[in-house]
Amino acid sequence: MNIPDKKQPEKQPEEQPEKQQEINEVTPSPSPLERAGVRLQEDFPILQREVYGKPLVYLDNAATTQKPRQVVQSIVDGYYSANANVHRGVHFLSQQATELHEGAREAVRKFINARSSAEVIFTRGTTESINLLAHSYGEEFMKKGDEIIVSDMEHHSNIVPWQLLEARKGTAIKVIPTNSRGELLTGVYKGLFTKRTKLVSLTHVSNVLGTVNPVEEMIRIAHAHGVPVLLDGAQAAPHLGVDVQALDADFYAFSSHKMYGPTGIGVLYGKEQWLERLPPYQGGGEMIRSVSFKGTVFNELPFKFEAGTPDYIGTTAFAVALEYITGLGMENIARREHELTAYAMQRLSAIEGMRIYGAAEQRTGVISFLLGDIHPFDVGTLLDKLGIAVRTGHHCAQPLMRRLCIEGTVRVSLAFYNTREEIDVLADALERIRKMF
Ligand code: PLP
């Protein structure tokens, strides 16, 4: 696919004195990343393209993020010059590929501050990470009548694996409700624990409301009951960074493709003392030490959970993505996104008929809304024709939609490479759509 001509660079503040004054009300001191906004977009070739003859405004980052040049180049370089199956070969290429793959594991360990790279299991994504744990933990530690606590703002990926376990074993799911601001009711949560509670599995950040849940406190409460906690970090790791030791999370799941890395790579972090006690999820090559028809001795951690040839080209590229974002600084990213979110909230909430879902104190740049009585699908389709990519629908969170008594929303989700000008384009487009209806 040809990459069309580059967009015009952002206008400099001095060319827009009025706009700048308005912006300054929200963001008195632009962060270093903000000042470098144009350069950041240039690192992402796809952001230079047009759709329907309009500059692309990509605001669907919670679904997947775009990839910087370095990540794409790493995939090309991997297949051009470092492709060989890992772990098994004595030859040069295999050893080089193994070093890159295991180097990527170490890069993930560092990013999440795990104690040991044995605690980093590569999977295909958050969904597979949660399914792995549901099988493995469910098999070993849960029996009929045992309970799992989740919340009503979970992505289907953190509901359905527990329902499959329920069907297999007769376990039960208990649900923490949210208040009207989209915050979890921690008081109710405390009362859900019983002697049968075996696991808490919670989203760190809601993919619909942007709520950052008070997971440190919730983990402390679970641990006081002797219950381990899995956090679904799909929407947190790219925006807040992760320190699994500071959180004291027992398990943590996330996806590379939402973190500027390639698709098809994810991570399940687990405390070593838990992972040692869990049985393998899948059988095959890589996860064994020895096999005979009398039985199999499993490999050590983390390989016990990694059956078959891993996507070593993908893991290597994921490490490049992590290097890219840590180079920018996770604090800078969080600050930049916070500023963009404040500006977007200000512009969107000024539109007549705008209903924004989620008003949590702590939030990320995920903004779900409805505009008057206009169907979200119509809003999304019209925005698309103006070059603006947003998501519409239930966002794989149908129980939350039911709780909100709606079928779906329009969802805008920001990344650090978005700009205020793009938010202006969105807000102006929504004004036009409102007037059309
Ligand atoms: N959990 C949350 C909160 C998500 O937002 C998503 C994806 O949108 C997932 C889980 C599933 O991630 P993946 O499709 O990468 O497995």
Short mmCIF file of C-alpha atoms and ligand atoms in Angstrom, two decimals:
data_model
loop_
_atom_site.label_atom_id
_atom_site.label_comp_id
_atom_site.label_asym_id
_atom_site.label_seq_id
_atom_site.Cartn_x
_atom_site.Cartn_y
_atom_site.Cartn_z
CA MET A 1 0.00 0.00 0.00
CA ASN A 2 1.30 3.43 -0.91
CA ILE A 3 1.57 5.85 1.93
CA PRO A 4 -0.06 9.05 0.70
CA ASP A 5 1.45 12.46 1.09
CA LYS A 6 2.25 13.72 4.54
CA LYS A 7 -0.20 15.83 6.44
CA GLN A 8 0.61 19.46 6.94
CA PRO A 9 2.60 19.89 10.13
CA GLU A 10 0.72 21.28 13.10
CA LYS A 11 0.36 25.03 13.15
CA GLN A 12 2.66 26.68 15.63
CA PRO A 13 1.04 28.43 18.60
CA GLU A 14 1.97 31.94 17.41
CA GLU A 15 -0.15 31.41 14.28
CA GLN A 16 -3.23 30.81 16.44
CA PRO A 17 -3.20 33.27 19.34
CA GLU A 18 -6.88 32.82 20.22
CA LYS A 19 -6.77 29.05 20.18
CA GLN A 20 -3.57 29.09 22.19
CA GLN A 21 -5.16 31.23 24.88
CA GLU A 22 -8.07 28.77 25.14
CA ILE A 23 -5.68 25.82 25.29
CA ASN A 24 -3.62 27.47 27.99
CA GLU A 25 -6.67 27.44 30.25
CA VAL A 26 -6.41 23.64 30.24
CA THR A 27 -2.67 23.18 30.01
CA PRO A 28 -0.60 25.95 31.49
CA SER A 29 2.76 24.30 30.76
CA PRO A 30 3.07 22.02 27.73
CA SER A 31 5.16 18.94 28.42
CA PRO A 32 8.33 18.17 26.45
CA LEU A 33 6.39 15.58 24.44
CA GLU A 34 3.73 18.13 23.64
CA ARG A 35 6.26 20.54 22.23
CA ALA A 36 7.64 17.66 20.21
CA GLY A 37 4.20 16.62 18.88
CA VAL A 38 5.01 16.98 15.18
CA ARG A 39 8.16 14.92 15.40
CA LEU A 40 6.28 12.17 17.25
CA GLN A 41 3.72 11.82 14.46
CA GLU A 42 6.56 11.57 11.95
CA ASP A 43 7.76 8.43 13.73
CA PHE A 44 4.46 6.76 12.75
CA PRO A 45 4.25 6.44 8.95
CA ILE A 46 0.55 5.52 8.94
CA LEU A 47 -0.35 8.81 10.64
CA GLN A 48 0.87 10.64 7.53
CA ARG A 49 -1.75 9.05 5.30
CA GLU A 50 -5.11 10.30 4.16
CA VAL A 51 -8.49 8.56 4.05
CA TYR A 52 -11.19 9.77 1.63
CA GLY A 53 -8.80 12.58 0.70
CA LYS A 54 -8.73 13.85 4.29
CA PRO A 55 -5.81 13.67 6.72
CA LEU A 56 -6.24 10.65 8.95
CA VAL A 57 -7.20 11.50 12.53
CA TYR A 58 -6.65 8.25 14.39
CA LEU A 59 -8.58 8.19 17.67
CA ASP A 60 -9.05 4.43 18.11
CA ASN A 61 -5.97 3.75 20.19
CA ALA A 62 -7.72 1.64 22.82
CA ALA A 63 -8.48 -0.89 20.06
CA THR A 64 -4.93 -0.87 18.78
CA THR A 65 -2.11 1.63 18.55
CA GLN A 66 -0.06 2.53 15.50
CA LYS A 67 3.53 1.36 15.22
CA PRO A 68 6.62 3.54 15.06
CA ARG A 69 9.06 3.01 12.20
CA GLN A 70 11.54 1.27 14.50
CA VAL A 71 9.03 -1.48 15.33
CA VAL A 72 8.15 -2.15 11.68
CA GLN A 73 11.86 -2.10 10.80
CA SER A 74 12.58 -4.63 13.53
CA ILE A 75 10.07 -7.04 11.96
CA VAL A 76 11.62 -6.57 8.51
CA ASP A 77 15.16 -6.96 9.88
CA GLY A 78 14.12 -10.05 11.83
CA TYR A 79 12.89 -11.87 8.74
CA TYR A 80 15.66 -10.51 6.48
CA SER A 81 18.59 -11.31 8.67
CA ALA A 82 17.86 -13.01 12.00
CA ASN A 83 15.22 -15.64 11.30
CA ALA A 84 15.76 -19.09 12.80
CA ASN A 85 13.79 -21.09 15.34
CA VAL A 86 14.76 -20.27 18.89
CA HIS A 87 16.14 -22.35 21.78
CA ARG A 88 16.77 -25.52 19.79
CA GLY A 89 19.60 -24.71 17.41
CA VAL A 90 23.35 -24.87 17.82
CA HIS A 91 23.83 -22.73 14.73
CA PHE A 92 24.61 -19.01 14.71
CA LEU A 93 21.23 -17.76 13.48
CA SER A 94 19.29 -19.78 16.01
CA GLN A 95 21.47 -18.51 18.80
CA GLN A 96 21.09 -14.94 17.61
CA ALA A 97 17.28 -15.27 17.38
CA THR A 98 17.25 -16.85 20.86
CA GLU A 99 19.29 -13.97 22.27
CA LEU A 100 16.89 -11.44 20.76
CA HIS A 101 13.82 -13.33 22.00
CA GLU A 102 15.17 -13.79 25.53
CA GLY A 103 16.43 -10.20 25.45
CA ALA A 104 12.84 -9.17 24.76
CA ARG A 105 11.70 -11.12 27.82
CA GLU A 106 14.25 -9.23 29.88
CA ALA A 107 13.00 -5.93 28.36
CA VAL A 108 9.45 -6.80 29.47
CA ARG A 109 10.72 -7.78 32.92
CA LYS A 110 12.39 -4.40 33.25
CA PHE A 111 9.34 -2.51 31.94
CA ILE A 112 7.00 -4.08 34.50
CA ASN A 113 9.66 -4.35 37.22
CA ALA A 114 9.20 -8.10 37.74
CA ARG A 115 11.70 -9.81 40.02
CA SER A 116 12.76 -12.34 37.42
CA SER A 117 12.30 -12.95 33.69
CA ALA A 118 11.00 -16.43 34.69
CA GLU A 119 7.85 -14.53 35.71
CA VAL A 120 7.25 -13.24 32.17
CA ILE A 121 5.22 -15.62 30.00
CA PHE A 122 4.74 -14.69 26.36
CA THR A 123 1.24 -15.26 25.01
CA ARG A 124 -0.74 -14.01 22.00
CA GLY A 125 -2.35 -11.18 23.96
CA THR A 126 -4.32 -10.23 27.04
CA THR A 127 -7.14 -12.58 26.07
CA GLU A 128 -4.86 -15.59 25.86
CA SER A 129 -3.12 -14.56 29.11
CA ILE A 130 -6.44 -14.57 30.98
CA ASN A 131 -7.53 -17.84 29.37
CA LEU A 132 -4.20 -19.39 30.35
CA LEU A 133 -4.76 -18.43 33.97
CA ALA A 134 -8.42 -19.43 33.98
CA HIS A 135 -7.44 -22.92 32.79
CA SER A 136 -4.34 -23.38 34.82
CA TYR A 137 -5.40 -21.75 38.10
CA GLY A 138 -8.95 -23.05 37.70
CA GLU A 139 -7.65 -26.59 37.22
CA GLU A 140 -5.34 -26.53 40.21
CA PHE A 141 -7.07 -24.35 42.79
CA MET A 142 -10.81 -24.24 42.13
CA LYS A 143 -13.62 -26.67 42.65
CA LYS A 144 -17.43 -26.63 42.55
CA GLY A 145 -18.86 -23.74 44.55
CA ASP A 146 -15.61 -21.71 44.63
CA GLU A 147 -15.92 -18.05 43.69
CA ILE A 148 -14.18 -15.47 41.51
CA ILE A 149 -14.74 -11.75 41.92
CA VAL A 150 -14.79 -9.56 38.79
CA SER A 151 -16.32 -6.11 38.18
CA ASP A 152 -19.17 -4.97 35.99
CA MET A 153 -16.78 -2.95 33.81
CA GLU A 154 -14.80 -5.94 32.56
CA HIS A 155 -13.97 -6.56 28.91
CA HIS A 156 -15.49 -9.85 27.68
CA SER A 157 -11.93 -11.26 27.80
CA ASN A 158 -12.14 -11.10 31.59
CA ILE A 159 -15.65 -12.55 31.82
CA VAL A 160 -16.02 -15.37 29.33
CA PRO A 161 -12.94 -17.41 30.44
CA TRP A 162 -14.44 -17.46 33.96
CA GLN A 163 -17.82 -18.49 32.55
CA LEU A 164 -16.13 -21.35 30.68
CA LEU A 165 -14.55 -22.37 33.99
CA GLU A 166 -17.99 -22.12 35.61
CA ALA A 167 -19.37 -24.50 32.98
CA ARG A 168 -16.47 -26.94 33.45
CA LYS A 169 -16.24 -26.93 37.22
CA GLY A 170 -19.36 -25.35 38.72
CA THR A 171 -17.54 -22.30 40.07
CA ALA A 172 -19.38 -18.98 40.56
CA ILE A 173 -18.74 -15.38 39.49
CA LYS A 174 -19.44 -12.43 41.80
CA VAL A 175 -19.60 -8.91 40.40
CA ILE A 176 -18.46 -5.57 41.89
CA PRO A 177 -20.88 -2.83 40.76
CA THR A 178 -19.93 0.71 39.68
CA ASN A 179 -21.46 4.03 40.73
CA SER A 180 -22.87 6.61 38.32
CA ARG A 181 -19.41 8.16 37.86
CA GLY A 182 -18.08 4.86 36.61
CA GLU A 183 -16.09 4.06 39.75
CA LEU A 184 -16.06 0.68 41.44
CA LEU A 185 -17.94 0.43 44.73
CA THR A 186 -15.10 -0.71 46.95
CA GLY A 187 -17.41 -0.96 49.97
CA VAL A 188 -19.51 -3.55 48.17
CA TYR A 189 -16.32 -5.29 47.01
CA LYS A 190 -15.22 -5.82 50.63
CA GLY A 191 -18.51 -7.59 51.35
CA LEU A 192 -18.21 -10.02 48.42
CA PHE A 193 -15.45 -12.10 50.00
CA THR A 194 -16.38 -15.46 51.49
CA LYS A 195 -14.44 -18.58 52.45
CA ARG A 196 -15.04 -19.77 48.87
CA THR A 197 -13.39 -16.75 47.19
CA LYS A 198 -10.37 -18.07 45.29
CA LEU A 199 -9.44 -15.24 42.90
CA VAL A 200 -10.10 -11.57 42.13
CA SER A 201 -9.78 -10.70 38.43
CA LEU A 202 -10.08 -7.00 37.68
CA THR A 203 -9.45 -4.54 34.93
CA HIS A 204 -6.81 -1.98 35.89
CA VAL A 205 -8.34 0.61 33.51
CA SER A 206 -11.79 0.44 31.89
CA ASN A 207 -11.72 0.28 28.10
CA VAL A 208 -15.10 2.09 27.98
CA LEU A 209 -15.04 4.67 30.79
CA GLY A 210 -11.31 5.24 31.11
CA THR A 211 -11.63 4.75 34.88
CA VAL A 212 -8.36 3.92 36.60
CA ASN A 213 -9.43 1.53 39.34
CA PRO A 214 -7.89 1.79 42.84
CA VAL A 215 -6.14 -1.52 42.30
CA GLU A 216 -3.50 -1.12 45.03
CA GLU A 217 -6.23 -0.86 47.65
CA MET A 218 -8.25 -3.65 46.06
CA ILE A 219 -5.21 -5.93 46.01
CA ARG A 220 -4.53 -5.16 49.69
CA ILE A 221 -8.12 -6.11 50.56
CA ALA A 222 -7.92 -9.36 48.57
CA HIS A 223 -4.60 -10.28 50.16
CA ALA A 224 -6.04 -9.66 53.62
CA HIS A 225 -8.47 -12.49 52.73
CA GLY A 226 -5.60 -14.61 51.39
CA VAL A 227 -6.92 -14.26 47.82
CA PRO A 228 -4.62 -13.61 44.82
CA VAL A 229 -5.40 -10.96 42.19
CA LEU A 230 -5.13 -10.93 38.40
CA LEU A 231 -5.13 -7.49 36.79
CA ASP A 232 -6.17 -7.01 33.17
CA GLY A 233 -3.70 -4.32 32.23
CA ALA A 234 -4.58 -4.05 28.52
CA GLN A 235 -5.61 -0.39 28.88
CA ALA A 236 -3.23 0.50 31.69
CA ALA A 237 0.23 -0.69 30.66
CA PRO A 238 0.42 1.57 27.56
CA HIS A 239 -0.60 4.72 29.42
CA LEU A 240 0.42 4.46 33.06
CA GLY A 241 3.30 2.01 32.93
CA VAL A 242 3.32 -0.91 35.34
CA ASP A 243 5.25 -1.82 38.44
CA VAL A 244 4.04 -5.27 39.40
CA GLN A 245 6.06 -5.27 42.63
CA ALA A 246 4.70 -1.91 43.77
CA LEU A 247 1.18 -3.07 42.93
CA ASP A 248 1.84 -6.44 44.57
CA ALA A 249 -0.28 -7.98 41.78
CA ASP A 250 -0.11 -11.77 41.67
CA PHE A 251 -0.81 -11.87 37.93
CA TYR A 252 -0.86 -9.11 35.30
CA ALA A 253 -1.97 -9.43 31.65
CA PHE A 254 -1.36 -7.06 28.72
CA SER A 255 -1.05 -6.86 24.91
CA SER A 256 1.82 -5.59 22.77
CA HIS A 257 -0.41 -4.22 20.01
CA LYS A 258 -1.95 -1.68 22.38
CA MET A 259 1.57 -0.56 23.33
CA TYR A 260 2.87 0.39 19.87
CA GLY A 261 4.22 -3.15 19.36
CA PRO A 262 3.16 -5.87 16.93
CA THR A 263 -0.10 -7.83 17.04
CA GLY A 264 -0.13 -11.41 18.28
CA ILE A 265 2.14 -10.85 21.31
CA GLY A 266 1.02 -10.54 24.89
CA VAL A 267 2.30 -11.17 28.37
CA LEU A 268 1.11 -12.92 31.46
CA TYR A 269 3.16 -11.89 34.44
CA GLY A 270 2.85 -14.15 37.47
CA LYS A 271 4.64 -14.26 40.81
CA GLU A 272 7.10 -17.12 40.65
CA GLN A 273 5.65 -18.83 43.73
CA TRP A 274 2.26 -19.02 41.98
CA LEU A 275 3.57 -20.02 38.55
CA GLU A 276 5.61 -22.85 40.09
CA ARG A 277 2.40 -24.30 41.52
CA LEU A 278 0.32 -24.04 38.33
CA PRO A 279 0.04 -26.83 35.75
CA PRO A 280 0.82 -26.15 32.06
CA TYR A 281 -1.94 -24.73 29.87
CA GLN A 282 -0.98 -26.40 26.59
CA GLY A 283 1.27 -29.33 25.74
CA GLY A 284 3.84 -29.57 22.96
CA GLY A 285 7.41 -28.62 22.16
CA GLU A 286 9.36 -26.11 24.27
CA MET A 287 7.35 -26.72 27.46
CA ILE A 288 8.96 -30.11 28.19
CA ARG A 289 12.23 -31.28 29.68
CA SER A 290 11.78 -34.91 28.67
CA VAL A 291 9.01 -37.00 27.13
CA SER A 292 8.44 -40.73 27.14
CA PHE A 293 5.29 -42.78 26.80
CA LYS A 294 5.44 -43.29 30.56
CA GLY A 295 5.15 -39.55 31.14
CA THR A 296 6.52 -36.07 30.61
CA VAL A 297 8.73 -33.89 32.78
CA PHE A 298 7.84 -30.25 32.25
CA ASN A 299 10.33 -27.50 31.51
CA GLU A 300 11.24 -24.81 34.02
CA LEU A 301 9.58 -21.39 34.13
CA PRO A 302 8.61 -19.60 32.00
CA PHE A 303 8.86 -22.24 29.25
CA LYS A 304 6.43 -24.58 31.02
CA PHE A 305 3.67 -22.23 29.78
CA GLU A 306 5.01 -21.64 26.27
CA ALA A 307 4.18 -24.67 24.13
CA GLY A 308 5.26 -24.53 20.48
CA THR A 309 7.40 -22.11 18.50
CA PRO A 310 6.99 -18.62 19.94
CA ASP A 311 6.61 -15.51 17.79
CA TYR A 312 10.23 -14.51 18.36
CA ILE A 313 10.15 -11.89 15.59
CA GLY A 314 7.14 -10.35 17.35
CA THR A 315 8.70 -10.42 20.82
CA THR A 316 11.83 -8.75 19.47
CA ALA A 317 9.74 -6.01 17.86
CA PHE A 318 7.77 -5.63 21.09
CA ALA A 319 11.04 -4.96 22.91
CA VAL A 320 11.74 -2.22 20.35
CA ALA A 321 8.31 -0.70 21.10
CA LEU A 322 9.08 -0.77 24.83
CA GLU A 323 12.43 0.89 24.18
CA TYR A 324 10.61 3.56 22.17
CA ILE A 325 8.08 4.40 24.87
CA THR A 326 10.52 4.23 27.74
CA GLY A 327 12.75 6.52 25.67
CA LEU A 328 9.89 9.03 25.64
CA GLY A 329 9.33 8.37 29.34
CA MET A 330 6.14 6.83 30.72
CA GLU A 331 5.65 9.86 32.95
CA ASN A 332 5.88 12.18 29.95
CA ILE A 333 3.41 9.96 28.07
CA ALA A 334 0.96 9.97 30.99
CA ARG A 335 1.23 13.73 31.35
CA ARG A 336 0.82 14.38 27.64
CA GLU A 337 -2.25 12.11 27.47
CA HIS A 338 -3.69 13.70 30.60
CA GLU A 339 -3.43 17.12 28.99
CA LEU A 340 -4.96 15.92 25.73
CA THR A 341 -7.79 14.23 27.67
CA ALA A 342 -8.55 17.41 29.63
CA TYR A 343 -8.67 19.37 26.40
CA ALA A 344 -10.86 16.77 24.67
CA MET A 345 -13.25 16.68 27.65
CA GLN A 346 -13.49 20.47 27.55
CA ARG A 347 -14.17 20.59 23.80
CA LEU A 348 -16.60 17.65 23.72
CA SER A 349 -18.59 18.58 26.81
CA ALA A 350 -19.25 22.03 25.29
CA ILE A 351 -21.21 20.41 22.43
CA GLU A 352 -24.99 20.61 22.83
CA GLY A 353 -26.61 17.22 23.47
CA MET A 354 -23.30 15.60 24.48
CA ARG A 355 -23.52 12.82 27.11
CA ILE A 356 -20.13 11.55 28.28
CA TYR A 357 -20.11 8.24 30.14
CA GLY A 358 -17.63 8.01 32.96
CA ALA A 359 -16.55 10.83 35.24
CA ALA A 360 -14.04 9.08 37.48
CA GLU A 361 -11.51 11.18 39.32
CA GLN A 362 -8.67 9.02 38.00
CA ARG A 363 -9.01 8.38 34.28
CA THR A 364 -7.13 7.83 31.04
CA GLY A 365 -7.80 9.15 27.54
CA VAL A 366 -10.73 6.86 26.77
CA ILE A 367 -13.89 8.95 26.27
CA SER A 368 -17.24 7.27 25.57
CA PHE A 369 -20.21 9.37 24.59
CA LEU A 370 -23.58 9.68 22.89
CA LEU A 371 -24.62 12.75 20.94
CA GLY A 372 -28.31 13.61 21.33
CA ASP A 373 -30.43 10.80 19.97
CA ILE A 374 -28.07 10.04 17.12
CA HIS A 375 -27.15 6.36 16.88
CA PRO A 376 -23.45 5.84 17.68
CA PHE A 377 -23.02 3.90 14.45
CA ASP A 378 -24.22 6.94 12.46
CA VAL A 379 -21.85 9.24 14.34
CA GLY A 380 -18.94 6.84 13.73
CA THR A 381 -19.77 6.47 10.04
CA LEU A 382 -20.01 10.21 9.47
CA LEU A 383 -16.80 10.86 11.39
CA ASP A 384 -15.12 8.20 9.27
CA LYS A 385 -16.07 10.05 6.08
CA LEU A 386 -14.27 13.07 7.53
CA GLY A 387 -11.12 11.00 8.07
CA ILE A 388 -11.68 10.50 11.81
CA ALA A 389 -11.31 6.95 13.14
CA VAL A 390 -13.29 6.24 16.33
CA ARG A 391 -14.94 3.09 17.63
CA THR A 392 -18.67 2.55 18.03
CA GLY A 393 -20.68 -0.20 19.70
CA HIS A 394 -20.47 -2.13 22.96
CA HIS A 395 -16.64 -2.24 23.07
CA CYS A 396 -16.71 -5.90 24.18
CA ALA A 397 -18.29 -4.81 27.46
CA GLN A 398 -21.95 -5.73 27.08
CA PRO A 399 -22.61 -6.15 30.84
CA LEU A 400 -21.41 -2.56 31.36
CA MET A 401 -23.66 -1.36 28.52
CA ARG A 402 -26.58 -3.07 30.26
CA ARG A 403 -25.62 -1.37 33.53
CA LEU A 404 -25.61 2.01 31.71
CA CYS A 405 -28.95 1.11 30.03
CA ILE A 406 -27.55 1.75 26.55
CA GLU A 407 -26.64 -0.40 23.59
CA GLY A 408 -23.38 1.27 22.79
CA THR A 409 -21.37 4.47 22.61
CA VAL A 410 -18.96 6.32 20.39
CA ARG A 411 -15.51 5.91 21.86
CA VAL A 412 -12.58 8.23 21.31
CA SER A 413 -9.29 6.93 22.68
CA LEU A 414 -6.16 9.03 22.72
CA ALA A 415 -2.47 8.25 22.46
CA PHE A 416 0.51 10.52 23.08
CA TYR A 417 0.91 11.13 19.34
CA ASN A 418 -2.51 12.73 19.03
CA THR A 419 -2.67 16.51 18.92
CA ARG A 420 -5.00 19.28 20.04
CA GLU A 421 -5.58 20.12 16.40
CA GLU A 422 -6.95 16.62 15.89
CA ILE A 423 -9.27 17.09 18.86
CA ASP A 424 -10.43 20.36 17.29
CA VAL A 425 -11.13 18.51 14.02
CA LEU A 426 -13.17 15.95 15.98
CA ALA A 427 -15.13 18.55 17.96
CA ASP A 428 -15.90 20.60 14.84
CA ALA A 429 -17.03 17.46 13.02
CA LEU A 430 -19.33 16.51 15.90
CA GLU A 431 -20.84 20.00 15.82
CA ARG A 432 -21.52 19.55 12.11
CA ILE A 433 -23.09 16.13 12.69
CA ARG A 434 -25.28 17.48 15.49
CA LYS A 435 -26.56 20.24 13.22
CA MET A 436 -27.24 17.74 10.39
CA PHE A 437 -29.57 15.76 12.64
N1 PLP B 1 -9.04 -6.27 28.26
C1 PLP B 1 -9.27 -4.98 27.97
C2 PLP B 1 -9.56 -4.01 29.08
C3 PLP B 1 -9.24 -4.56 26.64
O1 PLP B 1 -9.47 -3.27 26.35
C4 PLP B 1 -8.95 -5.50 25.63
C5 PLP B 1 -8.95 -5.10 24.22
O2 PLP B 1 -9.56 -4.13 23.81
C6 PLP B 1 -8.70 -6.82 26.00
C7 PLP B 1 -8.76 -7.17 27.32
C8 PLP B 1 -8.37 -7.86 24.98
O3 PLP B 1 -7.11 -7.62 24.43
P1 PLP B 1 -6.56 -8.50 23.24
O4 PLP B 1 -7.61 -8.48 22.18
O5 PLP B 1 -5.30 -7.83 22.82
O6 PLP B 1 -6.34 -9.87 23.75
#
